[in-house]
Coordinates of C-alpha atoms in Angstrom, one line a residue:
M1 CA 125.1 184.5 111.2
A2 CA 124.0 183.2 114.6
V3 CA 123.2 185.6 117.5
T4 CA 124.9 184.7 120.8
F5 CA 123.6 185.3 124.3
Y6 CA 125.7 184.9 127.4
N7 CA 124.8 183.4 130.9
L8 CA 121.0 183.7 130.8
K9 CA 120.9 182.3 134.4
A10 CA 122.4 185.5 135.7
E11 CA 120.7 188.9 136.1
S12 CA 123.2 190.5 133.7
G13 CA 122.4 187.9 131.0
L14 CA 118.6 188.4 131.4
K15 CA 119.1 192.2 131.3
K16 CA 120.9 191.9 127.9
L17 CA 118.2 189.6 126.6
D18 CA 115.5 192.1 127.8
E19 CA 117.2 194.9 126.0
Y20 CA 117.6 192.8 122.8
L21 CA 113.8 192.0 122.8
L22 CA 112.8 195.7 123.4
S23 CA 112.5 196.2 119.6
R24 CA 111.8 192.7 118.6
S25 CA 108.9 190.2 118.8
Y26 CA 111.1 187.2 118.2
I27 CA 114.8 186.2 118.6
T28 CA 115.3 186.4 114.8
G29 CA 113.0 187.3 111.9
Y30 CA 109.3 188.1 112.0
Q31 CA 108.0 184.7 113.1
A32 CA 108.6 182.2 115.8
S33 CA 111.5 179.8 114.9
K34 CA 113.9 177.3 116.3
D35 CA 116.0 180.2 117.5
D36 CA 113.2 181.1 120.0
I37 CA 113.0 177.5 121.2
T38 CA 116.8 177.5 121.8
V39 CA 116.7 180.6 124.0
Y40 CA 113.4 179.4 125.6
S41 CA 114.9 176.1 126.7
A42 CA 118.0 177.8 128.0
L43 CA 116.1 179.9 130.6
P44 CA 116.1 178.1 133.9
S45 CA 112.6 179.3 134.9
V46 CA 109.8 181.6 133.8
P47 CA 111.3 185.2 133.6
S48 CA 110.3 187.7 136.3
Y49 CA 108.1 190.6 135.2
E50 CA 111.1 192.8 136.2
Y51 CA 112.3 191.8 132.7
G52 CA 109.1 192.8 130.9
N53 CA 110.2 192.2 127.3
V54 CA 111.6 188.7 128.2
A55 CA 108.4 187.8 130.1
R56 CA 106.2 188.9 127.2
W57 CA 108.3 187.0 124.7
Y58 CA 108.5 183.9 127.0
K59 CA 104.7 183.9 127.5
H60 CA 104.1 184.1 123.7
I61 CA 106.5 181.2 122.8
D62 CA 105.2 179.1 125.7
A63 CA 101.7 179.5 124.3
L64 CA 102.8 178.6 120.7
L65 CA 104.5 175.4 122.0
R66 CA 101.4 174.3 123.8
I67 CA 99.0 175.1 121.0
S68 CA 100.6 174.5 117.6
G69 CA 104.4 174.3 118.0
V70 CA 107.1 176.3 116.1
S71 CA 108.1 175.4 112.6
G72 CA 110.3 178.3 111.5
E73 CA 114.0 177.5 110.9
G74 CA 115.4 180.8 112.1
S75 CA 118.9 182.3 111.4
G76 CA 120.7 180.4 114.2
V77 CA 121.3 181.3 117.8
T78 CA 123.9 180.2 120.4
V79 CA 123.5 180.4 124.2
E80 CA 126.8 180.4 126.2
S81 CA 126.9 179.8 130.0
S82 CA 130.3 181.6 130.2
L83 CA 130.7 184.6 132.5
V84 CA 133.6 186.0 130.5
A85 CA 131.6 187.7 127.8
E86 CA 128.2 188.0 129.6
D87 CA 128.2 191.8 129.0
A88 CA 127.7 191.4 125.2
V89 CA 125.2 190.0 122.7
A90 CA 127.1 189.6 119.5
T91 CA 127.3 187.7 116.2
P92 CA 130.2 185.4 116.0
P93 CA 132.6 185.2 113.0
V94 CA 131.9 182.8 110.2
S95 CA 134.6 180.4 111.5
D96 CA 132.4 179.9 114.7
T97 CA 129.3 178.9 112.8
K98 CA 130.0 175.1 112.8
A99 CA 130.7 175.2 116.5
A100 CA 127.4 177.0 117.1
E101 CA 125.5 174.5 115.0
A102 CA 127.1 171.6 117.0
E103 CA 126.0 173.3 120.2
D104 CA 122.4 173.7 118.8
D105 CA 122.3 170.0 118.1
D106 CA 122.8 169.3 121.8
D107 CA 119.5 171.1 122.5
D108 CA 117.6 168.6 120.4
D109 CA 117.4 166.2 123.4
V110 CA 115.5 168.7 125.5
D111 CA 111.8 167.9 125.9
L112 CA 110.0 171.2 125.2
F113 CA 106.6 169.7 125.0
G114 CA 106.4 167.8 128.3
E115 CA 103.9 168.7 131.0
E116 CA 104.7 171.3 133.6
T117 CA 106.6 170.2 136.6
E118 CA 105.3 170.8 140.1
E119 CA 108.0 173.4 140.6
E120 CA 106.9 175.3 137.4
K121 CA 103.3 175.2 138.5
K122 CA 104.1 176.5 141.9
A123 CA 106.3 179.3 140.4
A124 CA 103.4 180.3 138.1
E125 CA 100.9 180.4 140.9
E126 CA 103.3 182.5 143.0
R127 CA 103.7 185.0 140.2
A128 CA 100.0 185.2 139.6
A129 CA 99.4 185.8 143.3
A130 CA 102.1 188.5 143.4
V131 CA 100.6 190.4 140.4
K132 CA 97.1 190.2 141.9
A133 CA 98.3 191.4 145.3
S134 CA 100.1 194.4 143.7
G135 CA 96.8 195.5 142.1
K136 CA 98.7 196.6 139.0
K137 CA 97.8 195.5 135.5
K138 CA 100.8 195.3 133.2
E139 CA 100.1 197.0 129.9
S140 CA 100.4 194.8 126.9
G141 CA 103.1 195.7 124.4
K142 CA 102.2 197.3 121.0
S143 CA 103.9 197.1 117.6
S144 CA 103.8 199.4 114.6
V145 CA 103.4 197.7 111.2
L146 CA 103.7 199.0 107.7
L147 CA 101.9 196.8 105.2
D148 CA 102.1 196.6 101.4
V149 CA 98.8 195.4 99.9
K150 CA 99.0 194.4 96.2
P151 CA 96.1 194.2 93.8
W152 CA 95.6 191.6 91.0
D153 CA 96.1 194.0 88.1
D154 CA 95.6 197.6 86.9
E155 CA 91.9 197.0 86.6
T156 CA 91.4 196.4 90.4
D157 CA 89.3 199.1 92.1
M158 CA 91.8 200.4 94.7
K159 CA 89.1 202.3 96.6
K160 CA 87.2 199.0 97.1
L161 CA 90.4 197.2 97.9
E162 CA 91.2 199.7 100.7
E163 CA 87.6 199.5 102.0
A164 CA 87.9 195.7 102.1
V165 CA 91.2 195.9 104.0
R166 CA 89.9 198.3 106.6
S167 CA 86.7 196.1 107.0
V168 CA 88.9 193.7 108.9
Q169 CA 88.2 194.6 112.5
M170 CA 89.4 192.8 115.7
E171 CA 90.3 193.6 119.2
G172 CA 93.8 195.1 119.5
L173 CA 93.9 196.2 115.8
F174 CA 94.0 199.9 114.8
W175 CA 94.2 200.9 111.1
G176 CA 96.1 204.1 110.4
A177 CA 97.0 206.3 107.4
S178 CA 97.5 204.9 103.9
K179 CA 98.6 205.9 100.4
L180 CA 98.8 204.5 96.9
V181 CA 102.3 203.8 95.6
P182 CA 103.0 203.2 91.8
V183 CA 104.5 199.8 91.1
G184 CA 104.6 199.9 87.3
Y185 CA 102.6 199.2 84.2
G186 CA 99.7 201.3 85.6
I187 CA 99.5 199.2 88.7
K188 CA 99.5 200.8 92.2
K189 CA 99.8 199.1 95.6
L190 CA 98.2 200.2 98.9
Q191 CA 100.7 201.0 101.6
I192 CA 98.9 201.2 105.0
M193 CA 99.9 201.7 108.6
L194 CA 98.5 199.7 111.5
T195 CA 99.1 199.4 115.2
I196 CA 98.5 196.1 117.0
V197 CA 98.4 194.9 120.6
D198 CA 101.0 192.1 120.5
D199 CA 99.1 189.7 122.8
L200 CA 95.8 190.0 120.8
V201 CA 96.8 190.2 117.1
S202 CA 99.1 188.2 114.9
V203 CA 99.8 190.0 111.7
D204 CA 100.8 186.7 109.9
D205 CA 97.5 185.1 110.9
M206 CA 95.5 188.2 109.9
V207 CA 97.1 188.3 106.4
E208 CA 96.7 184.6 105.8
D209 CA 93.2 184.1 107.3
R210 CA 91.6 187.5 106.5
L211 CA 93.4 189.7 104.0
T212 CA 94.2 187.0 101.4
A213 CA 91.2 184.9 102.0
E214 CA 87.6 185.2 100.7
P215 CA 86.0 187.6 100.1
I216 CA 88.8 190.1 100.3
N217 CA 91.1 188.1 97.9
E218 CA 88.7 189.3 95.1
Y219 CA 90.8 192.5 95.3
V220 CA 94.0 191.5 97.2
Q221 CA 96.6 189.4 95.4
S222 CA 99.2 189.5 98.2
C223 CA 100.4 191.3 101.3
D224 CA 104.0 192.1 102.4
I225 CA 105.2 193.3 105.8
V226 CA 107.5 196.3 105.1
A227 CA 108.3 197.2 108.7
F228 CA 107.4 195.6 112.0
N229 CA 108.7 197.2 115.2
K230 CA 107.9 197.4 118.9
I231 CA 106.5 200.7 120.2
S232 CA 108.2 201.6 123.5
A233 CA 106.0 202.9 126.4
Y234 CA 107.0 206.5 126.2
L235 CA 106.1 206.7 122.5
N236 CA 102.6 205.0 122.8
A237 CA 100.9 208.4 123.3
I238 CA 102.6 209.8 120.2
S239 CA 101.7 206.7 118.1
N240 CA 98.1 206.8 119.1
S241 CA 97.7 210.4 118.0
L242 CA 99.7 210.2 114.8
V243 CA 98.7 206.8 113.4
Q244 CA 95.4 208.1 112.2
N245 CA 96.9 211.0 110.2
L246 CA 100.4 210.2 109.1
P247 CA 102.1 207.3 107.3
F248 CA 105.3 206.5 109.3
V249 CA 107.5 203.6 110.3
W250 CA 109.8 203.0 113.3
H251 CA 113.5 202.8 112.5
G252 CA 116.5 201.8 114.6
D253 CA 117.2 201.9 118.4
H254 CA 117.4 205.1 120.3
G255 CA 117.5 205.2 124.1
S256 CA 114.9 202.9 125.5
G257 CA 112.9 202.6 122.3
Q258 CA 112.8 203.5 118.7
T259 CA 113.3 206.8 116.8
L260 CA 110.1 207.8 115.1
Q261 CA 110.9 208.7 111.5
L262 CA 108.1 210.4 109.6
L263 CA 108.3 209.3 105.9
E264 CA 105.7 211.8 104.8
M265 CA 103.7 214.6 106.5
R266 CA 100.8 216.3 105.0
I267 CA 99.5 219.4 107.0
K268 CA 96.0 220.3 105.9

């Protein structure tokens, strides 16, 4: 069912979108889709850094559109300009789905791949100047990821498989704790934690280009993302100290971030 956002031209609408993106990298799902394009095109200008989550997401989608485009279908999203329900972000009833789809069709006429206008260039230059003048560097967002790595069969050397996985090194990627989980018929999968800097690492690209490509695919048959969640600023210190020792995932919203749920703790 489609997600609905209200009055993104107003501060209240941007605030709701910012809260929505606090624990998400994309509008729906785990990859950029047409839902992101719909919301992107509905914003009247580049979001202010006052709305940090929206600004981060906008910058990422803008870069994708310029470089390779967005092919994901998404789950469906509707953007309303009404002020009546601007205090909510909700999923409409099934009866409203056709209306939402009809509204999405209207967005097809928007040129998302055109060149920047003079106004957009001027706005970008003003923002860059303001950030430089403030002398403050905005910290890039981080995400916590739980990955399932599956071998080819029960004869695969799982120690070498893990060594091959951890051999993948790149800026903004931090491997954490791991454990072997029985799957059946004598086969075990590797479940491993990692923390990424969102602006530097794409998990989808890493899986496709590194973990399931030569020479690592000698051991790895496939990889699945079990959990992918944003790490709020006040939990960064906790994640940095725990990720090397404990397998954990982030679950649900709590306050301004996520609740850290430890799935297993081994005190040695």
